[in-house]
Amino acid sequence: MTLSDNMRAAFLIMTSMTAFTVNDAMMKLAAPNLPFFQQIFMRGCLITLGLFVLALVSGHMTFRISRRDRILSLVRTAAEAIGTVFFLTALFSIPIANLSAILQALPLTVTLAAALFFGETVGWRRIAAILVGFIGVAIIIRPGLDGFTIYSLYGVGTVVAVTVRDLAARKLSVGIPSSRVALSSAIGVTVLAGGGSLVLQEGWVTPNRSETALLSGAAVCLMVGYVSAVAGMRGGDLGFVAPFRYTSLLVALILGLVLFDEWPDALTMLGAAIVVATGLFTIYRERQTRTQSSALPAKGARLR
């Protein structure tokens, strides 16, 4: 059986989301006995090495980057580093599925930020969906209620940082290799973690075999996730493959139950359902708008 380009791309996106979430679980499992920044630094070294080899083999290391793209890459790298610290701080303190549910708001925040800062057209339906989606996030976080934890706000901070990262990525030149962008981010995160481990932690903890295996596995999963995500986004129609990103929430629910004996309560599940539903609607409307826009020139050509 031969898969269509869209189905192959969808499979790659599901693979990438699964790999990213397994990475999260491995980092959470390795966390109790290893200092925070040391853990990020060790994983970062492995990822940087892997991405460097990938960029070298692909011939991307010789690519000359413009000054504008360097600045955008710097902004993206800074946002990536901050987002990583926020994300792992939250991950080590709240259930993995709860954090994953908060992160499902990313399609909403990116769409809203693109409208506010880049002037991209967003209709009232998508604006309404975004606002409803934020209500879903508030239900998950529950500020002022018994289920509230300050670490949920780190999850929100992650969403803000990743939104900045993705907006910077949107403005990068089309020709810049993805491997170079990812390598820059990996170096930035690793340098930040290395500095944090020197300044903010006392001494170096030698990881045991289990912790070394978990960190190595996390690095491999990130590499698989990166390669699959890039191939998936470039190999299929964006409107078709984007909804498959929500695979990460399903995987997080399963891993949270199996590995950590965690399961979100009813309010968290309700909030997650609202966020996912509004995200899917936003993707649908964006796809519909693009289809209509691309059809206008052709229709005009026939009239002439």
GROMACS .gro file of C-alpha atoms in nm:
model
  304
    1MET     CA    1   0.000   0.000   0.000
    2THR     CA    2   0.142   0.339  -0.107
    3LEU     CA    3   0.082   0.630   0.128
    4SER     CA    4  -0.004   0.973  -0.006
    5ASP     CA    5   0.227   1.265   0.074
    6ASN     CA    6  -0.020   1.397   0.330
    7MET     CA    7  -0.057   1.063   0.507
    8ARG     CA    8   0.319   1.013   0.515
    9ALA     CA    9   0.360   1.365   0.654
   10ALA     CA   10   0.093   1.300   0.915
   11PHE     CA   11   0.275   0.985   1.026
   12LEU     CA   12   0.599   1.183   1.056
   13ILE     CA   13   0.428   1.452   1.266
   14MET     CA   14   0.281   1.188   1.498
   15THR     CA   15   0.628   1.033   1.526
   16SER     CA   16   0.783   1.369   1.612
   17MET     CA   17   0.519   1.453   1.876
   18THR     CA   18   0.560   1.108   2.032
   19ALA     CA   19   0.939   1.144   2.037
   20PHE     CA   20   0.921   1.490   2.197
   21THR     CA   21   0.684   1.366   2.468
   22VAL     CA   22   0.894   1.054   2.540
   23ASN     CA   23   1.190   1.291   2.578
   24ASP     CA   24   0.991   1.487   2.837
   25ALA     CA   25   0.912   1.169   3.030
   26MET     CA   26   1.277   1.059   3.029
   27MET     CA   27   1.389   1.398   3.160
   28LYS     CA   28   1.128   1.380   3.435
   29LEU     CA   29   1.242   1.030   3.531
   30ALA     CA   30   1.606   1.140   3.550
   31ALA     CA   31   1.528   1.458   3.747
   32PRO     CA   32   1.516   1.348   4.115
   33ASN     CA   33   1.889   1.284   4.161
   34LEU     CA   34   2.047   1.523   3.910
   35PRO     CA   35   2.084   1.902   3.946
   36PHE     CA   36   1.849   2.097   3.719
   37PHE     CA   37   2.100   2.281   3.499
   38GLN     CA   38   2.341   1.990   3.485
   39GLN     CA   39   2.066   1.774   3.338
   40ILE     CA   40   1.991   2.030   3.067
   41PHE     CA   41   2.363   2.078   2.998
   42MET     CA   42   2.433   1.706   2.957
   43ARG     CA   43   2.140   1.656   2.721
   44GLY     CA   44   2.231   1.975   2.536
   45CYS     CA   45   2.586   1.852   2.469
   46LEU     CA   46   2.452   1.532   2.313
   47ILE     CA   47   2.194   1.718   2.101
   48THR     CA   48   2.447   1.979   1.987
   49LEU     CA   49   2.687   1.706   1.878
   50GLY     CA   50   2.411   1.524   1.689
   51LEU     CA   51   2.283   1.837   1.515
   52PHE     CA   52   2.637   1.944   1.424
   53VAL     CA   53   2.701   1.608   1.256
   54LEU     CA   54   2.364   1.632   1.078
   55ALA     CA   55   2.437   1.983   0.950
   56LEU     CA   56   2.790   1.881   0.846
   57VAL     CA   57   2.673   1.572   0.656
   58SER     CA   58   2.398   1.777   0.489
   59GLY     CA   59   2.651   2.039   0.377
   60HIS     CA   60   2.473   2.315   0.571
   61MET     CA   61   2.773   2.434   0.771
   62THR     CA   62   2.903   2.632   0.474
   63PHE     CA   63   2.575   2.822   0.433
   64ARG     CA   64   2.631   3.198   0.473
   65ILE     CA   65   2.369   3.361   0.698
   66SER     CA   66   2.276   3.727   0.655
   67ARG     CA   67   2.299   3.978   0.940
   68ARG     CA   68   1.917   3.995   0.961
   69ASP     CA   69   1.892   3.618   0.992
   70ARG     CA   70   2.166   3.617   1.258
   71ILE     CA   71   1.965   3.860   1.469
   72LEU     CA   72   1.646   3.657   1.422
   73SER     CA   73   1.836   3.338   1.508
   74LEU     CA   74   1.968   3.506   1.823
   75VAL     CA   75   1.614   3.604   1.927
   76ARG     CA   76   1.490   3.256   1.851
   77THR     CA   77   1.776   3.099   2.047
   78ALA     CA   78   1.716   3.322   2.350
   79ALA     CA   79   1.345   3.237   2.347
   80GLU     CA   80   1.429   2.867   2.311
   81ALA     CA   81   1.665   2.879   2.610
   82ILE     CA   82   1.418   3.064   2.832
   83GLY     CA   83   1.136   2.835   2.722
   84THR     CA   84   1.344   2.527   2.803
   85VAL     CA   85   1.410   2.648   3.159
   86PHE     CA   86   1.042   2.735   3.211
   87PHE     CA   87   0.924   2.408   3.060
   88LEU     CA   88   1.151   2.178   3.258
   89THR     CA   89   1.083   2.368   3.581
   90ALA     CA   90   0.713   2.301   3.527
   91LEU     CA   91   0.766   1.946   3.403
   92PHE     CA   92   0.954   1.841   3.717
   93SER     CA   93   0.678   1.978   3.941
   94ILE     CA   94   0.337   1.913   3.780
   95PRO     CA   95   0.186   1.615   3.593
   96ILE     CA   96   0.319   1.578   3.238
   97ALA     CA   97  -0.033   1.569   3.090
   98ASN     CA   98  -0.131   1.894   3.264
   99LEU     CA   99   0.171   2.071   3.119
  100SER     CA  100   0.106   1.920   2.776
  101ALA     CA  101  -0.253   2.047   2.793
  102ILE     CA  102  -0.132   2.402   2.858
  103LEU     CA  103   0.109   2.381   2.564
  104GLN     CA  104  -0.177   2.293   2.328
  105ALA     CA  105  -0.258   2.666   2.335
  106LEU     CA  106   0.044   2.735   2.112
  107PRO     CA  107  -0.147   2.741   1.780
  108LEU     CA  108  -0.378   2.999   1.937
  109THR     CA  109  -0.103   3.224   2.074
  110VAL     CA  110   0.103   3.209   1.754
  111THR     CA  111  -0.202   3.302   1.545
  112LEU     CA  112  -0.291   3.592   1.777
  113ALA     CA  113   0.068   3.720   1.801
  114ALA     CA  114   0.109   3.705   1.422
  115ALA     CA  115  -0.201   3.923   1.388
  116LEU     CA  116  -0.086   4.171   1.652
  117PHE     CA  117   0.279   4.207   1.552
  118PHE     CA  118   0.293   4.108   1.184
  119GLY     CA  119  -0.046   4.237   1.071
  120GLU     CA  120  -0.161   3.896   0.949
  121THR     CA  121  -0.533   3.885   0.882
  122VAL     CA  122  -0.732   3.696   1.146
  123GLY     CA  123  -1.112   3.695   1.117
  124TRP     CA  124  -1.358   3.733   1.404
  125ARG     CA  125  -1.423   3.357   1.413
  126ARG     CA  126  -1.060   3.279   1.486
  127ILE     CA  127  -1.038   3.563   1.737
  128ALA     CA  128  -1.344   3.422   1.916
  129ALA     CA  129  -1.192   3.072   1.911
  130ILE     CA  130  -0.865   3.205   2.056
  131LEU     CA  131  -1.049   3.378   2.341
  132VAL     CA  132  -1.244   3.061   2.418
  133GLY     CA  133  -0.918   2.867   2.405
  134PHE     CA  134  -0.768   3.099   2.666
  135ILE     CA  135  -1.068   3.025   2.888
  136GLY     CA  136  -0.973   2.657   2.851
  137VAL     CA  137  -0.618   2.737   2.963
  138ALA     CA  138  -0.756   2.926   3.264
  139ILE     CA  139  -0.965   2.621   3.355
  140ILE     CA  140  -0.650   2.405   3.347
  141ILE     CA  141  -0.449   2.651   3.558
  142ARG     CA  142  -0.735   2.750   3.794
  143PRO     CA  143  -0.586   3.069   3.938
  144GLY     CA  144  -0.711   3.134   4.290
  145LEU     CA  145  -0.864   2.788   4.332
  146ASP     CA  146  -0.750   2.482   4.525
  147GLY     CA  147  -0.600   2.312   4.219
  148PHE     CA  148  -0.375   2.609   4.139
  149THR     CA  149   0.004   2.571   4.149
  150ILE     CA  150   0.263   2.835   4.070
  151TYR     CA  151   0.436   2.587   3.840
  152SER     CA  152   0.143   2.607   3.598
  153LEU     CA  153   0.250   2.966   3.535
  154TYR     CA  154   0.587   2.833   3.423
  155GLY     CA  155   0.388   2.640   3.163
  156VAL     CA  156   0.228   2.966   3.052
  157GLY     CA  157   0.575   3.123   3.042
  158THR     CA  158   0.682   2.838   2.815
  159VAL     CA  159   0.393   2.917   2.579
  160VAL     CA  160   0.498   3.283   2.564
  161ALA     CA  161   0.863   3.196   2.501
  162VAL     CA  162   0.784   2.939   2.232
  163THR     CA  163   0.546   3.185   2.065
  164VAL     CA  164   0.832   3.435   2.038
  165ARG     CA  165   1.056   3.155   1.907
  166ASP     CA  166   0.806   3.058   1.638
  167LEU     CA  167   0.742   3.417   1.533
  168ALA     CA  168   1.117   3.471   1.491
  169ALA     CA  169   1.133   3.149   1.288
  170ARG     CA  170   0.856   3.278   1.060
  171LYS     CA  171   1.067   3.580   0.969
  172LEU     CA  172   1.381   3.382   0.886
  173SER     CA  173   1.473   3.363   0.519
  174VAL     CA  174   1.321   3.062   0.345
  175GLY     CA  175   1.658   2.937   0.224
  176ILE     CA  176   1.825   2.908   0.565
  177PRO     CA  177   1.873   2.538   0.652
  178SER     CA  178   1.659   2.414   0.941
  179SER     CA  179   1.954   2.219   1.080
  180ARG     CA  180   2.152   2.543   1.125
  181VAL     CA  181   1.861   2.707   1.308
  182ALA     CA  182   1.820   2.406   1.537
  183LEU     CA  183   2.196   2.387   1.597
  184SER     CA  184   2.205   2.754   1.702
  185SER     CA  185   1.923   2.691   1.948
  186ALA     CA  186   2.091   2.381   2.088
  187ILE     CA  187   2.417   2.570   2.143
  188GLY     CA  188   2.232   2.855   2.315
  189VAL     CA  189   2.042   2.625   2.551
  190THR     CA  190   2.359   2.429   2.632
  191VAL     CA  191   2.563   2.743   2.705
  192LEU     CA  192   2.287   2.879   2.930
  193ALA     CA  193   2.262   2.551   3.118
  194GLY     CA  194   2.641   2.530   3.152
  195GLY     CA  195   2.651   2.879   3.301
  196GLY     CA  196   2.364   2.795   3.532
  197SER     CA  197   2.534   2.479   3.652
  198LEU     CA  198   2.852   2.675   3.735
  199VAL     CA  199   2.681   2.965   3.912
  200LEU     CA  200   2.362   2.824   4.064
  201GLN     CA  201   2.447   2.468   4.168
  202GLU     CA  202   2.701   2.328   4.409
  203GLY     CA  203   2.928   2.070   4.251
  204TRP     CA  204   2.876   1.812   3.980
  205VAL     CA  205   2.678   1.494   4.037
  206THR     CA  206   2.803   1.190   3.847
  207PRO     CA  207   2.499   1.023   3.690
  208ASN     CA  208   2.453   0.650   3.732
  209ARG     CA  209   2.393   0.414   3.440
  210SER     CA  210   2.017   0.455   3.453
  211GLU     CA  211   2.035   0.835   3.450
  212THR     CA  212   2.293   0.834   3.171
  213ALA     CA  213   2.070   0.606   2.966
  214LEU     CA  214   1.768   0.830   3.028
  215LEU     CA  215   1.954   1.147   2.924
  216SER     CA  216   2.098   0.975   2.617
  217GLY     CA  217   1.754   0.845   2.524
  218ALA     CA  218   1.607   1.193   2.571
  219ALA     CA  219   1.869   1.339   2.335
  220VAL     CA  220   1.798   1.072   2.072
  221CYS     CA  221   1.424   1.135   2.102
  222LEU     CA  222   1.476   1.507   2.047
  223MET     CA  223   1.683   1.434   1.737
  224VAL     CA  224   1.416   1.199   1.602
  225GLY     CA  225   1.147   1.454   1.687
  226TYR     CA  226   1.335   1.732   1.512
  227VAL     CA  227   1.404   1.538   1.191
  228SER     CA  228   1.048   1.399   1.176
  229ALA     CA  229   0.889   1.739   1.239
  230VAL     CA  230   1.089   1.910   0.965
  231ALA     CA  231   1.021   1.629   0.716
  232GLY     CA  232   0.653   1.622   0.807
  233MET     CA  233   0.597   1.995   0.775
  234ARG     CA  234   0.778   2.008   0.441
  235GLY     CA  235   0.626   1.691   0.299
  236GLY     CA  236   0.253   1.757   0.333
  237ASP     CA  237  -0.013   2.024   0.331
  238LEU     CA  238   0.021   2.230   0.651
  239GLY     CA  239  -0.354   2.247   0.710
  240PHE     CA  240  -0.380   1.869   0.687
  241VAL     CA  241  -0.084   1.771   0.904
  242ALA     CA  242  -0.105   2.042   1.175
  243PRO     CA  243  -0.389   1.875   1.375
  244PHE     CA  244  -0.172   1.567   1.422
  245ARG     CA  245   0.046   1.774   1.656
  246TYR     CA  246  -0.215   1.705   1.923
  247THR     CA  247  -0.079   1.350   1.936
  248SER     CA  248   0.151   1.484   2.208
  249LEU     CA  249  -0.139   1.528   2.451
  250LEU     CA  250  -0.259   1.171   2.401
  251VAL     CA  251   0.094   1.035   2.450
  252ALA     CA  252   0.140   1.254   2.759
  253LEU     CA  253  -0.180   1.114   2.910
  254ILE     CA  254  -0.063   0.756   2.853
  255LEU     CA  255   0.293   0.813   2.980
  256GLY     CA  256   0.169   1.009   3.280
  257LEU     CA  257  -0.055   0.719   3.384
  258VAL     CA  258   0.191   0.438   3.312
  259LEU     CA  259   0.518   0.594   3.436
  260PHE     CA  260   0.408   0.841   3.704
  261ASP     CA  261   0.064   0.720   3.810
  262GLU     CA  262  -0.076   1.061   3.714
  263TRP     CA  263  -0.413   1.135   3.558
  264PRO     CA  264  -0.563   1.483   3.514
  265ASP     CA  265  -0.882   1.563   3.704
  266ALA     CA  266  -1.212   1.642   3.534
  267LEU     CA  267  -1.154   2.019   3.518
  268THR     CA  268  -0.813   1.977   3.357
  269MET     CA  269  -0.959   1.737   3.099
  270LEU     CA  270  -1.239   1.986   3.027
  271GLY     CA  271  -0.991   2.269   2.981
  272ALA     CA  272  -0.772   2.052   2.756
  273ALA     CA  273  -1.073   1.958   2.544
  274ILE     CA  274  -1.164   2.326   2.500
  275VAL     CA  275  -0.806   2.421   2.405
  276VAL     CA  276  -0.773   2.136   2.154
  277ALA     CA  277  -1.116   2.203   2.000
  278THR     CA  278  -1.046   2.574   1.953
  279GLY     CA  279  -0.700   2.496   1.819
  280LEU     CA  280  -0.844   2.257   1.561
  281PHE     CA  281  -1.103   2.517   1.462
  282THR     CA  282  -0.832   2.782   1.424
  283ILE     CA  283  -0.629   2.551   1.199
  284TYR     CA  284  -0.942   2.472   0.995
  285ARG     CA  285  -1.025   2.839   0.946
  286GLU     CA  286  -0.666   2.922   0.850
  287ARG     CA  287  -0.667   2.643   0.593
  288GLN     CA  288  -1.001   2.760   0.457
  289THR     CA  289  -0.879   3.120   0.431
  290ARG     CA  290  -0.565   3.014   0.244
  291THR     CA  291  -0.772   2.804   0.002
  292GLN     CA  292  -1.001   3.098  -0.070
  293SER     CA  293  -0.708   3.336  -0.116
  294SER     CA  294  -0.529   3.105  -0.358
  295ALA     CA  295  -0.849   3.062  -0.558
  296LEU     CA  296  -0.900   3.436  -0.616
  297PRO     CA  297  -0.624   3.493  -0.879
  298ALA     CA  298  -0.733   3.189  -1.077
  299LYS     CA  299  -1.093   3.308  -1.075
  300GLY     CA  300  -0.985   3.654  -1.186
  301ALA     CA  301  -0.777   3.506  -1.468
  302ARG     CA  302  -1.080   3.322  -1.605
  303LEU     CA  303  -1.288   3.642  -1.598
  304ARG     CA  304  -1.028   3.827  -1.801
   0.00000   0.00000   0.00000
